[in-house]
Amino acid sequence: MHAKSITIPVDRITLDGDLNLPDKPKGLIIFSHGSGSSHKSPLNRFVAERLQEKGLGTLLFDLLSEQEDADSRNRFDIELLSTRLVSVTLWLMKQPL
């Protein structure tokens, strides 16, 4: 398993995440967090570990920076959150995994 903390450039900010990849991943599951928990959530990490045991890679990341999350309105900004998810997915598809 290859595990690393990553920084994802999106818009004019960077988002933090954890990428875990087995040697030959069967696929990649993206866990995106917009409010209430972060990519460090014990429950989500537990679920990710079970998926990794089955040969799947996982990316856990936060849709909002710490500063953005301080404004609770951002947690319900569906356009912002969905745009971020698309941007991160496109960024990830360009990475040499």
PDB file of C-alpha atoms in Angstrom:
ATOM      1  CA  MET A   1       0.000   0.000   0.000  1.00  0.00           C
ATOM      2  CA  HIS A   2       1.321   3.411  -0.957  1.00  0.00           C
ATOM      3  CA  ALA A   3      -0.037   6.099   1.363  1.00  0.00           C
ATOM      4  CA  LYS A   4       0.660   9.797   1.197  1.00  0.00           C
ATOM      5  CA  SER A   5      -0.767  13.124   2.214  1.00  0.00           C
ATOM      6  CA  ILE A   6      -1.429  15.280  -0.819  1.00  0.00           C
ATOM      7  CA  THR A   7      -2.256  18.883  -1.574  1.00  0.00           C
ATOM      8  CA  ILE A   8      -4.698  19.417  -4.419  1.00  0.00           C
ATOM      9  CA  PRO A   9      -4.637  22.760  -6.270  1.00  0.00           C
ATOM     10  CA  VAL A  10      -8.134  23.969  -7.109  1.00  0.00           C
ATOM     11  CA  ASP A  11      -9.368  27.475  -7.889  1.00  0.00           C
ATOM     12  CA  ARG A  12      -7.022  29.781  -5.984  1.00  0.00           C
ATOM     13  CA  ILE A  13      -6.541  27.489  -2.997  1.00  0.00           C
ATOM     14  CA  THR A  14      -5.231  24.064  -2.107  1.00  0.00           C
ATOM     15  CA  LEU A  15      -7.164  21.237  -0.485  1.00  0.00           C
ATOM     16  CA  ASP A  16      -5.637  18.615   1.799  1.00  0.00           C
ATOM     17  CA  GLY A  17      -6.187  14.922   1.374  1.00  0.00           C
ATOM     18  CA  ASP A  18      -4.860  11.419   1.926  1.00  0.00           C
ATOM     19  CA  LEU A  19      -4.276   9.120  -1.035  1.00  0.00           C
ATOM     20  CA  ASN A  20      -3.841   5.381  -0.473  1.00  0.00           C
ATOM     21  CA  LEU A  21      -3.108   3.062  -3.373  1.00  0.00           C
ATOM     22  CA  PRO A  22      -2.442  -0.669  -3.459  1.00  0.00           C
ATOM     23  CA  ASP A  23       0.195  -1.890  -5.920  1.00  0.00           C
ATOM     24  CA  LYS A  24      -2.392  -2.682  -8.589  1.00  0.00           C
ATOM     25  CA  PRO A  25      -5.605  -0.864  -7.646  1.00  0.00           C
ATOM     26  CA  LYS A  26      -8.892  -2.208  -9.018  1.00  0.00           C
ATOM     27  CA  GLY A  27     -10.284   1.318  -8.885  1.00  0.00           C
ATOM     28  CA  LEU A  28     -10.288   4.472  -6.799  1.00  0.00           C
ATOM     29  CA  ILE A  29     -12.950   5.582  -4.333  1.00  0.00           C
ATOM     30  CA  ILE A  30     -13.166   9.331  -3.596  1.00  0.00           C
ATOM     31  CA  PHE A  31     -14.382  10.407  -0.158  1.00  0.00           C
ATOM     32  CA  SER A  32     -15.206  14.120  -0.257  1.00  0.00           C
ATOM     33  CA  HIS A  33     -16.012  16.009   2.932  1.00  0.00           C
ATOM     34  CA  GLY A  34     -17.972  19.251   2.879  1.00  0.00           C
ATOM     35  CA  SER A  35     -19.074  19.735   6.468  1.00  0.00           C
ATOM     36  CA  GLY A  36     -19.387  18.067   9.813  1.00  0.00           C
ATOM     37  CA  SER A  37     -16.272  15.917   9.430  1.00  0.00           C
ATOM     38  CA  SER A  38     -12.919  16.063   7.755  1.00  0.00           C
ATOM     39  CA  HIS A  39     -10.842  13.672   5.719  1.00  0.00           C
ATOM     40  CA  LYS A  40      -9.386  12.566   9.060  1.00  0.00           C
ATOM     41  CA  SER A  41     -12.742  11.236  10.330  1.00  0.00           C
ATOM     42  CA  PRO A  42     -12.155   7.882  12.108  1.00  0.00           C
ATOM     43  CA  LEU A  43     -15.311   6.348  10.629  1.00  0.00           C
ATOM     44  CA  ASN A  44     -14.429   7.300   7.050  1.00  0.00           C
ATOM     45  CA  ARG A  45     -10.846   6.146   7.530  1.00  0.00           C
ATOM     46  CA  PHE A  46     -12.157   2.795   8.796  1.00  0.00           C
ATOM     47  CA  VAL A  47     -14.375   2.391   5.719  1.00  0.00           C
ATOM     48  CA  ALA A  48     -11.473   3.404   3.455  1.00  0.00           C
ATOM     49  CA  GLU A  49      -9.216   0.802   5.071  1.00  0.00           C
ATOM     50  CA  ARG A  50     -11.787  -1.946   4.423  1.00  0.00           C
ATOM     51  CA  LEU A  51     -11.956  -0.892   0.756  1.00  0.00           C
ATOM     52  CA  GLN A  52      -8.160  -0.853   0.536  1.00  0.00           C
ATOM     53  CA  GLU A  53      -8.097  -4.432   1.854  1.00  0.00           C
ATOM     54  CA  LYS A  54     -10.210  -5.356  -1.183  1.00  0.00           C
ATOM     55  CA  GLY A  55      -7.693  -3.817  -3.589  1.00  0.00           C
ATOM     56  CA  LEU A  56      -9.283  -0.399  -4.062  1.00  0.00           C
ATOM     57  CA  GLY A  57      -7.435   2.881  -3.791  1.00  0.00           C
ATOM     58  CA  THR A  58      -8.942   5.700  -1.739  1.00  0.00           C
ATOM     59  CA  LEU A  59      -8.708   9.467  -1.693  1.00  0.00           C
ATOM     60  CA  LEU A  60     -10.091  11.234   1.370  1.00  0.00           C
ATOM     61  CA  PHE A  61     -10.144  15.020   1.086  1.00  0.00           C
ATOM     62  CA  ASP A  62     -11.943  18.130   2.260  1.00  0.00           C
ATOM     63  CA  LEU A  63     -13.998  20.189  -0.209  1.00  0.00           C
ATOM     64  CA  LEU A  64     -13.344  23.370   1.807  1.00  0.00           C
ATOM     65  CA  SER A  65     -10.169  24.875   3.175  1.00  0.00           C
ATOM     66  CA  GLU A  66     -10.078  25.548   6.926  1.00  0.00           C
ATOM     67  CA  GLN A  67     -10.727  29.240   6.278  1.00  0.00           C
ATOM     68  CA  GLU A  68     -13.707  28.499   4.023  1.00  0.00           C
ATOM     69  CA  ASP A  69     -15.140  26.029   6.505  1.00  0.00           C
ATOM     70  CA  ALA A  70     -15.157  28.749   9.170  1.00  0.00           C
ATOM     71  CA  ASP A  71     -18.024  30.386   7.231  1.00  0.00           C
ATOM     72  CA  SER A  72     -20.922  27.944   7.684  1.00  0.00           C
ATOM     73  CA  ARG A  73     -22.649  29.262   4.541  1.00  0.00           C
ATOM     74  CA  ASN A  74     -19.975  27.537   2.444  1.00  0.00           C
ATOM     75  CA  ARG A  75     -21.058  24.140   3.804  1.00  0.00           C
ATOM     76  CA  PHE A  76     -24.382  24.526   2.006  1.00  0.00           C
ATOM     77  CA  ASP A  77     -23.090  26.163  -1.184  1.00  0.00           C
ATOM     78  CA  ILE A  78     -23.965  23.287  -3.520  1.00  0.00           C
ATOM     79  CA  GLU A  79     -22.493  25.007  -6.571  1.00  0.00           C
ATOM     80  CA  LEU A  80     -19.149  25.550  -4.809  1.00  0.00           C
ATOM     81  CA  LEU A  81     -19.016  22.019  -3.388  1.00  0.00           C
ATOM     82  CA  SER A  82     -20.000  20.286  -6.625  1.00  0.00           C
ATOM     83  CA  THR A  83     -17.555  22.386  -8.645  1.00  0.00           C
ATOM     84  CA  ARG A  84     -14.787  21.415  -6.221  1.00  0.00           C
ATOM     85  CA  LEU A  85     -15.610  17.732  -6.526  1.00  0.00           C
ATOM     86  CA  VAL A  86     -15.507  17.911 -10.320  1.00  0.00           C
ATOM     87  CA  SER A  87     -12.238  19.904 -10.245  1.00  0.00           C
ATOM     88  CA  VAL A  88     -10.559  17.422  -7.913  1.00  0.00           C
ATOM     89  CA  THR A  89     -11.781  14.469  -9.962  1.00  0.00           C
ATOM     90  CA  LEU A  90     -10.391  16.003 -13.164  1.00  0.00           C
ATOM     91  CA  TRP A  91      -7.104  16.825 -11.415  1.00  0.00           C
ATOM     92  CA  LEU A  92      -6.863  13.276 -10.114  1.00  0.00           C
ATOM     93  CA  MET A  93      -7.457  11.802 -13.573  1.00  0.00           C
ATOM     94  CA  LYS A  94      -4.367  13.663 -14.829  1.00  0.00           C
ATOM     95  CA  GLN A  95      -2.091  12.290 -12.108  1.00  0.00           C
ATOM     96  CA  PRO A  96       0.318   9.434 -12.800  1.00  0.00           C
ATOM     97  CA  LEU A  97      -1.012   6.960 -10.254  1.00  0.00           C
TER      98      LEU A  97
END
